[in-house]
């Protein structure tokens, strides 16, 4: 027997405005354009969302994964969600209301197989997640703030070390943390948190210390080149030693590294997308330095405008070729043709193809725009080496060996 519209309950998909970092990943991922945003909130349109969950695994914070059972007739509208500063509590439901979710809601997991297959490598350690949130952040102390780019470089990229003292804040390579800038925005509301990848290995920026580093670029213009001062990046880049910072997290359970030392890492990054690669590389380097057996090969493709703009350039050069094969791609080097990471991948095609045949975990991090070029380069490299890229890519995704984090 059918139920009236007022009696029908649906499981409404909502995004937590207190945790969301407005990275646009969910809107990009949604296969049916059910997610939209204004200048403050990302929201899900209940009239379009079919609960396919495609957007859930790629979300770096978990803010996407919230649900309320509500009468279909009074589901929270997009306009209402735009006004929220926090999620509403689950409302009490009328006795006798009929849950027709099975009839009314299409089956879960019915779209975007590749996105929903994203998971951590099987051998990755289990990460700690969401230990601190915006209502209950952890206070960290700045113990270092160093410029990574050369003094005459256009961009000011900094290595900022945060110490957590006696408080537990365990992170793994590939995870992120949230930083809450103090103060309020133009509308008088508290700033929302911004996410930064951890650039240190699991045992601390300084081994054995309860600290971690972030790789932060001072934002002084928007994507169109208009002058805009990034709230969180300028706050972080200006912090003196001894200052305290409100932190949330840790976040992220997918972009983790395999924990078996025989695995190969193929890392492709641009700019500050180097942060997780630096963490993974440094973890493996420390294992080797401790005399532990590490058979896996490391290959890094790293793009920046010029050598002086490339964070961690000096330390990377010191790593022996027997440990890591590094390819730099400079797009604005004086007197040299514009080169992107995908060009360097193609130039190293035979070695890349060989690596892809093995027990290799691939990580891409940095500018969103690089994704297409990198995917095309990998496809062409495989074609030339008689590897079926479509099959290999699907297998790498299903085996959690293909990880992309771009913004
Ligand atoms: P950037 O300096 O603007 O660019 C780095 C390099 O990428 C430049 O050489 C640039 O060349 C090149 N590039 C531009 N378009 C490209 C394309 N389509 N394919 C390949 N390369 C391309 O980079 P950034 O400002 O550091 O930005 C890095 C990105 O990483 C940001 O989106 C950031 O949000 C993200 N990220 C940061 C963190 C973190 O923890 N800080 C973590 C994860 C991701 P041009 O000369 O053409 O500009």
mmCIF file of N, CA, C and O in Angstrom, residues 36-105:
data_model
loop_
_atom_site.group_PDB
_atom_site.id
_atom_site.type_symbol
_atom_site.label_atom_id
_atom_site.label_comp_id
_atom_site.label_asym_id
_atom_site.label_seq_id
_atom_site.Cartn_x
_atom_site.Cartn_y
_atom_site.Cartn_z
ATOM 1 N N UNK A 36 26.022 21.507 -4.922
ATOM 2 C CA UNK A 36 26.275 22.866 -5.384
ATOM 3 C C UNK A 36 26.835 23.679 -4.208
ATOM 4 O O UNK A 36 26.943 23.156 -3.097
ATOM 5 N N UNK A 37 27.197 24.920 -4.441
ATOM 6 C CA UNK A 37 27.740 25.722 -3.347
ATOM 7 C C UNK A 37 27.470 27.206 -3.569
ATOM 8 O O UNK A 37 27.225 27.648 -4.700
ATOM 9 N N UNK A 38 27.506 27.971 -2.472
ATOM 10 C CA UNK A 38 27.548 29.426 -2.590
ATOM 11 C C UNK A 38 28.908 29.855 -2.059
ATOM 12 O O UNK A 38 29.833 29.033 -1.995
ATOM 13 N N UNK A 39 29.053 31.106 -1.640
ATOM 14 C CA UNK A 39 30.398 31.509 -1.212
ATOM 15 C C UNK A 39 30.744 30.998 0.178
ATOM 16 O O UNK A 39 31.823 31.253 0.688
ATOM 17 N N UNK A 40 29.822 30.242 0.801
ATOM 18 C CA UNK A 40 30.134 29.751 2.135
ATOM 19 C C UNK A 40 29.935 28.242 2.292
ATOM 20 O O UNK A 40 30.793 27.561 2.832
ATOM 21 N N UNK A 41 28.833 27.710 1.825
ATOM 22 C CA UNK A 41 28.525 26.300 2.082
ATOM 23 C C UNK A 41 28.439 25.445 0.820
ATOM 24 O O UNK A 41 27.995 25.926 -0.221
ATOM 25 N N UNK A 42 28.819 24.179 0.965
ATOM 26 C CA UNK A 42 28.553 23.159 -0.048
ATOM 27 C C UNK A 42 27.335 22.381 0.422
ATOM 28 O O UNK A 42 27.259 21.998 1.601
ATOM 29 N N UNK A 43 26.392 22.146 -0.478
ATOM 30 C CA UNK A 43 25.116 21.541 -0.080
ATOM 31 C C UNK A 43 24.682 20.498 -1.104
ATOM 32 O O UNK A 43 25.126 20.522 -2.257
ATOM 33 N N UNK A 44 23.784 19.607 -0.655
ATOM 34 C CA UNK A 44 23.271 18.550 -1.529
ATOM 35 C C UNK A 44 21.793 18.829 -1.793
ATOM 36 O O UNK A 44 21.018 19.023 -0.857
ATOM 37 N N UNK A 45 21.425 18.819 -3.052
ATOM 38 C CA UNK A 45 20.023 19.072 -3.421
ATOM 39 C C UNK A 45 19.223 17.774 -3.249
ATOM 40 O O UNK A 45 19.464 16.798 -3.969
ATOM 41 N N UNK A 46 18.270 17.772 -2.303
ATOM 42 C CA UNK A 46 17.528 16.528 -2.051
ATOM 43 C C UNK A 46 16.658 16.114 -3.238
ATOM 44 O O UNK A 46 16.297 14.939 -3.362
ATOM 45 N N UNK A 47 16.373 17.070 -4.116
ATOM 46 C CA UNK A 47 15.536 16.734 -5.269
ATOM 47 C C UNK A 47 16.335 15.984 -6.339
ATOM 48 O O UNK A 47 15.759 15.357 -7.220
ATOM 49 N N UNK A 48 17.662 16.045 -6.233
ATOM 50 C CA UNK A 48 18.492 15.403 -7.267
ATOM 51 C C UNK A 48 19.256 14.192 -6.707
ATOM 52 O O UNK A 48 19.375 13.166 -7.365
ATOM 53 N N UNK A 49 19.769 14.328 -5.468
ATOM 54 C CA UNK A 49 20.637 13.273 -4.906
ATOM 55 C C UNK A 49 19.921 11.919 -4.915
ATOM 56 O O UNK A 49 18.775 11.806 -4.488
ATOM 57 N N UNK A 50 20.644 10.900 -5.407
ATOM 58 C CA UNK A 50 20.064 9.550 -5.389
ATOM 59 C C UNK A 50 20.799 8.633 -4.410
ATOM 60 O O UNK A 50 20.667 7.419 -4.454
ATOM 61 N N UNK A 51 21.620 9.242 -3.550
ATOM 62 C CA UNK A 51 22.308 8.463 -2.514
ATOM 63 C C UNK A 51 23.306 7.465 -3.062
ATOM 64 O O UNK A 51 23.562 6.445 -2.440
ATOM 65 N N UNK A 52 23.912 7.785 -4.198
ATOM 66 C CA UNK A 52 24.825 6.799 -4.809
ATOM 67 C C UNK A 52 26.128 6.679 -4.044
ATOM 68 O O UNK A 52 26.858 5.714 -4.222
ATOM 69 N N UNK A 53 26.459 7.672 -3.226
ATOM 70 C CA UNK A 53 27.665 7.643 -2.400
ATOM 71 C C UNK A 53 28.966 7.869 -3.157
ATOM 72 O O UNK A 53 30.041 7.733 -2.585
ATOM 73 N N UNK A 54 28.886 8.202 -4.434
ATOM 74 C CA UNK A 54 30.133 8.399 -5.200
ATOM 75 C C UNK A 54 31.004 9.478 -4.584
ATOM 76 O O UNK A 54 32.219 9.422 -4.647
ATOM 77 N N UNK A 55 30.381 10.478 -3.964
ATOM 78 C CA UNK A 55 31.136 11.610 -3.419
ATOM 79 C C UNK A 55 31.767 11.301 -2.065
ATOM 80 O O UNK A 55 32.607 12.058 -1.595
ATOM 81 N N UNK A 56 31.352 10.223 -1.430
ATOM 82 C CA UNK A 56 31.779 10.000 -0.045
ATOM 83 C C UNK A 56 33.267 9.626 0.078
ATOM 84 O O UNK A 56 34.004 10.287 0.818
ATOM 85 N N UNK A 57 33.768 8.611 -0.642
ATOM 86 C CA UNK A 57 35.186 8.259 -0.427
ATOM 87 C C UNK A 57 36.176 9.359 -0.777
ATOM 88 O O UNK A 57 37.154 9.540 -0.056
ATOM 89 N N UNK A 58 35.961 10.145 -1.858
ATOM 90 C CA UNK A 58 37.000 11.145 -2.174
ATOM 91 C C UNK A 58 37.062 12.317 -1.203
ATOM 92 O O UNK A 58 38.054 13.030 -1.176
ATOM 93 N N UNK A 59 36.008 12.553 -0.413
ATOM 94 C CA UNK A 59 36.010 13.724 0.483
ATOM 95 C C UNK A 59 37.156 13.616 1.483
ATOM 96 O O UNK A 59 37.247 12.644 2.229
ATOM 97 N N UNK A 60 38.046 14.625 1.519
ATOM 98 C CA UNK A 60 39.212 14.497 2.400
ATOM 99 C C UNK A 60 38.899 14.625 3.885
ATOM 100 O O UNK A 60 39.681 14.187 4.713
ATOM 101 N N UNK A 61 37.753 15.223 4.234
ATOM 102 C CA UNK A 61 37.493 15.475 5.661
ATOM 103 C C UNK A 61 36.445 14.559 6.270
ATOM 104 O O UNK A 61 36.337 14.472 7.485
ATOM 105 N N UNK A 62 35.630 13.930 5.455
ATOM 106 C CA UNK A 62 34.514 13.149 5.999
ATOM 107 C C UNK A 62 33.285 14.014 6.241
ATOM 108 O O UNK A 62 32.233 13.516 6.665
ATOM 109 N N UNK A 63 33.393 15.326 5.937
ATOM 110 C CA UNK A 63 32.242 16.219 6.159
ATOM 111 C C UNK A 63 31.065 15.850 5.265
ATOM 112 O O UNK A 63 29.931 16.219 5.532
ATOM 113 N N UNK A 64 31.329 15.096 4.225
ATOM 114 C CA UNK A 64 30.297 14.725 3.249
ATOM 115 C C UNK A 64 29.366 13.626 3.773
ATOM 116 O O UNK A 64 28.253 13.464 3.288
ATOM 117 N N UNK A 65 29.832 12.899 4.759
ATOM 118 C CA UNK A 65 29.144 11.656 5.119
ATOM 119 C C UNK A 65 28.155 11.861 6.272
ATOM 120 O O UNK A 65 28.317 11.284 7.351
ATOM 121 N N UNK A 66 27.135 12.687 6.038
ATOM 122 C CA UNK A 66 26.124 12.944 7.074
ATOM 123 C C UNK A 66 24.736 12.738 6.507
ATOM 124 O O UNK A 66 24.465 13.135 5.370
ATOM 125 N N UNK A 67 23.898 12.156 7.331
ATOM 126 C CA UNK A 67 22.579 11.752 6.871
ATOM 127 C C UNK A 67 21.558 12.025 7.963
ATOM 128 O O UNK A 67 21.852 11.849 9.143
ATOM 129 N N UNK A 68 20.400 12.471 7.586
ATOM 130 C CA UNK A 68 19.291 12.656 8.522
ATOM 131 C C UNK A 68 18.048 12.017 7.898
ATOM 132 O O UNK A 68 17.818 12.184 6.694
ATOM 133 N N UNK A 69 17.289 11.318 8.729
ATOM 134 C CA UNK A 69 16.025 10.782 8.242
ATOM 135 C C UNK A 69 14.972 11.864 8.433
ATOM 136 O O UNK A 69 14.758 12.346 9.558
ATOM 137 N N UNK A 70 14.357 12.275 7.336
ATOM 138 C CA UNK A 70 13.397 13.398 7.375
ATOM 139 C C UNK A 70 12.178 13.065 6.524
ATOM 140 O O UNK A 70 12.273 12.264 5.573
ATOM 141 N N UNK A 71 11.031 13.682 6.828
ATOM 142 C CA UNK A 71 9.887 13.514 5.925
ATOM 143 C C UNK A 71 10.248 14.073 4.546
ATOM 144 O O UNK A 71 10.805 15.175 4.454
ATOM 145 N N UNK A 72 9.941 13.337 3.527
ATOM 146 C CA UNK A 72 10.307 13.768 2.174
ATOM 147 C C UNK A 72 9.727 15.147 1.864
ATOM 148 O O UNK A 72 10.375 15.975 1.214
ATOM 149 N N UNK A 73 8.523 15.386 2.356
ATOM 150 C CA UNK A 73 7.840 16.647 2.041
ATOM 151 C C UNK A 73 8.545 17.862 2.643
ATOM 152 O O UNK A 73 8.404 18.977 2.139
ATOM 153 N N UNK A 74 9.296 17.645 3.727
ATOM 154 C CA UNK A 74 9.958 18.792 4.378
ATOM 155 C C UNK A 74 11.476 18.617 4.438
ATOM 156 O O UNK A 74 12.130 19.054 5.374
ATOM 157 N N UNK A 75 12.001 17.947 3.428
ATOM 158 C CA UNK A 75 13.462 17.789 3.364
ATOM 159 C C UNK A 75 14.111 19.169 3.353
ATOM 160 O O UNK A 75 13.534 20.133 2.846
ATOM 161 N N UNK A 76 15.313 19.267 3.930
ATOM 162 C CA UNK A 76 16.012 20.552 3.977
ATOM 163 C C UNK A 76 16.339 21.000 2.554
ATOM 164 O O UNK A 76 17.006 20.273 1.803
ATOM 165 N N UNK A 77 15.908 22.188 2.205
ATOM 166 C CA UNK A 77 16.143 22.680 0.843
ATOM 167 C C UNK A 77 17.579 23.191 0.712
ATOM 168 O O UNK A 77 18.264 23.446 1.717
ATOM 169 N N UNK A 78 17.997 23.382 -0.505
ATOM 170 C CA UNK A 78 19.322 23.935 -0.787
ATOM 171 C C UNK A 78 19.443 25.326 -0.160
ATOM 172 O O UNK A 78 20.458 25.650 0.481
ATOM 173 N N UNK A 79 18.400 26.134 -0.310
ATOM 174 C CA UNK A 79 18.436 27.509 0.221
ATOM 175 C C UNK A 79 18.608 27.486 1.734
ATOM 176 O O UNK A 79 19.403 28.244 2.308
ATOM 177 N N UNK A 80 17.903 26.572 2.389
ATOM 178 C CA UNK A 80 18.012 26.467 3.847
ATOM 179 C C UNK A 80 19.432 26.018 4.242
ATOM 180 O O UNK A 80 20.031 26.559 5.175
ATOM 181 N N UNK A 81 19.973 25.059 3.516
ATOM 182 C CA UNK A 81 21.314 24.555 3.846
ATOM 183 C C UNK A 81 22.390 25.638 3.682
ATOM 184 O O UNK A 81 23.390 25.634 4.382
ATOM 185 N N UNK A 82 22.166 26.559 2.756
ATOM 186 C CA UNK A 82 23.143 27.639 2.568
ATOM 187 C C UNK A 82 23.268 28.518 3.817
ATOM 188 O O UNK A 82 24.291 29.163 4.022
ATOM 189 N N UNK A 83 22.235 28.547 4.646
ATOM 190 C CA UNK A 83 22.262 29.432 5.829
ATOM 191 C C UNK A 83 22.903 28.762 7.042
ATOM 192 O O UNK A 83 23.110 29.406 8.069
ATOM 193 N N UNK A 84 23.189 27.476 6.935
ATOM 194 C CA UNK A 84 23.642 26.734 8.123
ATOM 195 C C UNK A 84 25.090 27.047 8.511
ATOM 196 O O UNK A 84 25.970 27.167 7.664
ATOM 197 N N UNK A 85 25.327 27.107 9.828
ATOM 198 C CA UNK A 85 26.684 27.134 10.364
ATOM 199 C C UNK A 85 27.032 25.781 10.962
ATOM 200 O O UNK A 85 28.185 25.477 11.228
ATOM 201 N N UNK A 86 25.990 24.999 11.248
ATOM 202 C CA UNK A 86 26.207 23.633 11.730
ATOM 203 C C UNK A 86 25.043 22.763 11.289
ATOM 204 O O UNK A 86 23.988 23.276 10.885
ATOM 205 N N UNK A 87 25.228 21.468 11.374
ATOM 206 C CA UNK A 87 24.168 20.549 10.950
ATOM 207 C C UNK A 87 23.035 20.524 11.969
ATOM 208 O O UNK A 87 23.288 20.647 13.176
ATOM 209 N N UNK A 88 21.803 20.357 11.524
ATOM 210 C CA UNK A 88 20.707 20.206 12.486
ATOM 211 C C UNK A 88 20.781 18.829 13.145
ATOM 212 O O UNK A 88 21.343 17.883 12.582
ATOM 213 N N UNK A 89 20.231 18.751 14.344
ATOM 214 C CA UNK A 89 20.120 17.444 15.010
ATOM 215 C C UNK A 89 19.121 16.580 14.247
ATOM 216 O O UNK A 89 18.272 17.108 13.533
ATOM 217 N N UNK A 90 19.221 15.284 14.439
ATOM 218 C CA UNK A 90 18.186 14.401 13.894
ATOM 219 C C UNK A 90 16.859 14.757 14.562
ATOM 220 O O UNK A 90 16.767 14.790 15.792
ATOM 221 N N UNK A 91 15.851 15.091 13.773
ATOM 222 C CA UNK A 91 14.561 15.478 14.351
ATOM 223 C C UNK A 91 13.774 14.242 14.793
ATOM 224 O O UNK A 91 13.991 13.136 14.286
ATOM 225 N N UNK A 92 12.890 14.475 15.782
ATOM 226 C CA UNK A 92 12.019 13.375 16.225
ATOM 227 C C UNK A 92 11.016 13.123 15.122
ATOM 228 O O UNK A 92 10.458 14.060 14.547
ATOM 229 N N UNK A 93 10.779 11.873 14.838
ATOM 230 C CA UNK A 93 9.882 11.546 13.733
ATOM 231 C C UNK A 93 8.518 11.132 14.269
ATOM 232 O O UNK A 93 8.425 10.525 15.353
ATOM 233 N N UNK A 94 7.488 11.492 13.537
ATOM 234 C CA UNK A 94 6.125 11.178 13.982
ATOM 235 C C UNK A 94 5.948 9.677 14.106
ATOM 236 O O UNK A 94 6.422 8.910 13.252
ATOM 237 N N UNK A 95 5.303 9.265 15.201
ATOM 238 C CA UNK A 95 5.015 7.838 15.379
ATOM 239 C C UNK A 95 4.136 7.406 14.217
ATOM 240 O O UNK A 95 3.181 8.095 13.849
ATOM 241 N N UNK A 96 4.502 6.311 13.617
ATOM 242 C CA UNK A 96 3.659 5.813 12.533
ATOM 243 C C UNK A 96 4.099 6.281 11.166
ATOM 244 O O UNK A 96 3.552 5.866 10.154
ATOM 245 N N UNK A 97 5.104 7.198 11.133
ATOM 246 C CA UNK A 97 5.595 7.609 9.820
ATOM 247 C C UNK A 97 6.167 6.392 9.105
ATOM 248 O O UNK A 97 6.749 5.513 9.734
ATOM 249 N N UNK A 98 5.987 6.367 7.828
ATOM 250 C CA UNK A 98 6.342 5.168 7.081
ATOM 251 C C UNK A 98 7.671 5.370 6.363
ATOM 252 O O UNK A 98 7.816 6.309 5.582
ATOM 253 N N UNK A 99 8.619 4.529 6.680
ATOM 254 C CA UNK A 99 9.898 4.617 5.984
ATOM 255 C C UNK A 99 9.782 3.848 4.679
ATOM 256 O O UNK A 99 9.640 2.625 4.681
ATOM 257 N N UNK A 100 9.776 4.580 3.628
ATOM 258 C CA UNK A 100 9.674 3.927 2.323
ATOM 259 C C UNK A 100 10.982 4.076 1.559
ATOM 260 O O UNK A 100 10.998 4.120 0.348
ATOM 261 N N UNK A 101 12.064 4.161 2.324
ATOM 262 C CA UNK A 101 13.356 4.415 1.692
ATOM 263 C C UNK A 101 13.650 3.409 0.587
ATOM 264 O O UNK A 101 14.166 3.754 -0.463
ATOM 265 N N UNK A 102 13.299 2.142 0.826
ATOM 266 C CA UNK A 102 13.647 1.125 -0.162
ATOM 267 C C UNK A 102 12.933 1.378 -1.492
ATOM 268 O O UNK A 102 13.469 1.150 -2.558
ATOM 269 N N UNK A 103 11.669 1.832 -1.377
ATOM 270 C CA UNK A 103 10.928 2.087 -2.601
ATOM 271 C C UNK A 103 11.289 3.429 -3.207
ATOM 272 O O UNK A 103 11.390 3.570 -4.405
ATOM 273 N N UNK A 104 11.478 4.399 -2.300
ATOM 274 C CA UNK A 104 11.606 5.766 -2.775
ATOM 275 C C UNK A 104 13.030 6.140 -3.158
ATOM 276 O O UNK A 104 13.233 7.047 -3.939
ATOM 277 N N UNK A 105 14.013 5.487 -2.531
ATOM 278 C CA UNK A 105 15.399 5.880 -2.773
ATOM 279 C C UNK A 105 16.071 4.843 -3.661
ATOM 280 O O UNK A 105 15.997 3.656 -3.371
#
